[in-house]
XYZ file of C-alpha atoms in Angstrom:
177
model
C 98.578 108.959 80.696
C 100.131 107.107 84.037
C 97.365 105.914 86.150
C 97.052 106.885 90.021
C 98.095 103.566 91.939
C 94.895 103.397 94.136
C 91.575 103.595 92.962
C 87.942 102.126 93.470
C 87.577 104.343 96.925
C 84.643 106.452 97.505
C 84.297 109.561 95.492
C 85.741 112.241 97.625
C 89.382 109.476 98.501
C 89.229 109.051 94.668
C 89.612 112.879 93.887
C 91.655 113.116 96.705
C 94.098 110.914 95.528
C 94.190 111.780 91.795
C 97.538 113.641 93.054
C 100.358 111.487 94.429
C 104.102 111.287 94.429
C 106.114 109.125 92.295
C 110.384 108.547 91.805
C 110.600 112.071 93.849
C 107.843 113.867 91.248
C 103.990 114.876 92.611
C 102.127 113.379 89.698
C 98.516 114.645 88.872
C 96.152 113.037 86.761
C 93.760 115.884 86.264
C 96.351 117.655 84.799
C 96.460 115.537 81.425
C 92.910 116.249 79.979
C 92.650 112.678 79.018
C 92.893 112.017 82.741
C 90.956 114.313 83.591
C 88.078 112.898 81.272
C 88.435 109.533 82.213
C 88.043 110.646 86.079
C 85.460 111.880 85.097
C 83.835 109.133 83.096
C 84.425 107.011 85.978
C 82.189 108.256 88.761
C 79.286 109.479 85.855
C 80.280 113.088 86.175
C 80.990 113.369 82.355
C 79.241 116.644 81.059
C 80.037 119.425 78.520
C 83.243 121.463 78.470
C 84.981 119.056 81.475
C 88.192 121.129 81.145
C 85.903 124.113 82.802
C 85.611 121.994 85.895
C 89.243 121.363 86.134
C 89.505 124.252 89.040
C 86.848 124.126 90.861
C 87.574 119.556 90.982
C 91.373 121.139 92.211
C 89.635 123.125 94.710
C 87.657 120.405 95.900
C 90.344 118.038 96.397
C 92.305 120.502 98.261
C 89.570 121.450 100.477
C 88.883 117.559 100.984
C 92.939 117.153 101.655
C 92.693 119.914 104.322
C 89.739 118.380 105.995
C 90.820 114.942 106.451
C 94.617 115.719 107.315
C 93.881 118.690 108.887
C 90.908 119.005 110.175
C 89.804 122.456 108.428
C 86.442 122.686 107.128
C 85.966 126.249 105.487
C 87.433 124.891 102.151
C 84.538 121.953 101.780
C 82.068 124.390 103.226
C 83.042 127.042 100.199
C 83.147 124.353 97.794
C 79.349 123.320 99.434
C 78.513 127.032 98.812
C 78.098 126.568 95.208
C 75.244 124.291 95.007
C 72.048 123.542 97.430
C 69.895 120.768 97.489
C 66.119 121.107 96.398
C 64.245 118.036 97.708
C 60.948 117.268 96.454
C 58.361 114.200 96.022
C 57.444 112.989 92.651
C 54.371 110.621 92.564
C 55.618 109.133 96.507
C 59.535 109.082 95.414
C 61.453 111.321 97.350
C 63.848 113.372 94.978
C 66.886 115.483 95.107
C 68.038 118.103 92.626
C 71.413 119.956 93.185
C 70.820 123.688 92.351
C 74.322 125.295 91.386
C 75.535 128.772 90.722
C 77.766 127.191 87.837
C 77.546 123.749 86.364
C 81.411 124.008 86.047
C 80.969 123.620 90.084
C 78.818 120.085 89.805
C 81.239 117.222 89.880
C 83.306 119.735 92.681
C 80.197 120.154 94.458
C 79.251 116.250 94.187
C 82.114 115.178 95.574
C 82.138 117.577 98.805
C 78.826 116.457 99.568
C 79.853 112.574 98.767
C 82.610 113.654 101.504
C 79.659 114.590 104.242
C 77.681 111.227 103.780
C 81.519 109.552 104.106
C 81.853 111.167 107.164
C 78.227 110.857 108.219
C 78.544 106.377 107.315
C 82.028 105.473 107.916
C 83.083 103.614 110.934
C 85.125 106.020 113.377
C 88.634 105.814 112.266
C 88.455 104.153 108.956
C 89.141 107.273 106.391
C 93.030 106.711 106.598
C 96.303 107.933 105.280
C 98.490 105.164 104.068
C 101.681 104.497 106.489
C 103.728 103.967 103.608
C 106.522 106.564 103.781
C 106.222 109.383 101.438
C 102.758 107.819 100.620
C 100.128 110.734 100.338
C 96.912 108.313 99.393
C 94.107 107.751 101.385
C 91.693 104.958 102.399
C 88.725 103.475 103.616
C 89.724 100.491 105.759
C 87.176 97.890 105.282
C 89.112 95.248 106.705
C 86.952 93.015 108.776
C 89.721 93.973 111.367
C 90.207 97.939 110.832
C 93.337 97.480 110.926
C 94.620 98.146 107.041
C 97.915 100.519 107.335
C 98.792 100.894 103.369
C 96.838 101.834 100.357
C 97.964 98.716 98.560
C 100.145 95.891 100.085
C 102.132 95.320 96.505
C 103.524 98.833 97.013
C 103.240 100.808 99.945
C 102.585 97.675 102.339
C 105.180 95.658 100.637
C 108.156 98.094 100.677
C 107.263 98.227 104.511
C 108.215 94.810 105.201
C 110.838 94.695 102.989
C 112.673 97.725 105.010
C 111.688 96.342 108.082
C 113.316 92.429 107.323
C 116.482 94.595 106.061
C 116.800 96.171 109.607
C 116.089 93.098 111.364
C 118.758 91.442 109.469
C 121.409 94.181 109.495
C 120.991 94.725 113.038
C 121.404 91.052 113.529
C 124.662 91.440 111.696
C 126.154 93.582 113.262
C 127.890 92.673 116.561
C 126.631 93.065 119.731
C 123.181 92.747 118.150
């Protein structure tokens, strides 16, 4: 099982980038059900049959993809379209039950609406696609700064400056520059 190079983002960046490219090959850990378990497993959305929720989490992360690069809704708003939220109180707590029309549809549905309250908290302009070339990840700049440009700086960030020294230096070596 190869593991996605950035993780630890909020829930709906985390699905988003369980796909990514690597040596010329889109890689995609939800493919290998061990991956796909462990995703799981990681943001407590481990529940019978997990392979059943392998299409409707695909669907999701497209939908998600779509949104933030983009700008089209209607696939998170179909994903939303499988679930509702019953609120309720229970002796003074205020509650929350997700009502589905398939259970296959929960972490799918969980993660859209994870997507709404990162759009509803983040600071404008902070849900980001690395700069890295080729780089398809996403991030949540929480830089005291906002101004993060890669996913990691060991890979994307670092491959970056590298390319950018090299052209300094070439063009330096060259004459008339």
């Amino acid at each position: 099982m190869v593991r996605r190079p950035l993780t630890g983002e909020p829930l709906p960046l985390d699905l988003v980038n369980t796909r990514w490219p690597a040596d010329g090959v889109m890689l995609d850990e939800l493919d290998d059900p061990a991956g796909l378990e462990g995703w799981l497993r990681e943001h407590g959305l481990v529940g019978d049959g997990s392979e059943r929720c392998l299409e409707p989490l695909k669907t999701a992360r497209a939908a998600i993809r779509r949104s933030l690069e983009q700008g089209d809704d209607d696939g998170v708003n179909a994903v939303l379209a499988h679930g509702r939220l019953h609120l309720s109180l229970r002796n003074g707590t205020p509650a929350e039950h997700v009502e589905l029309d398939d259970e296959a549809w929960r972490p799918a549905w969980l993660a859209a609406r994870a997507y709404l309250d990162l759009l509803s908290t983040a600071p404008p302009g902070r849900l980001r696609r690395c700069d890295g070339t080729g780089c398809v990840l996403w991030f949540l700049d929480t830089s005291r700064n906002g101004r993060r440009r890669w996913c990691s700086m060991t890979g994307c960030g670092n491959r970056a400056k590298v390319k950018a020294h090299y052209d300094r230096t070439t063009k330096a070596d060259q004459p008339g520059g």
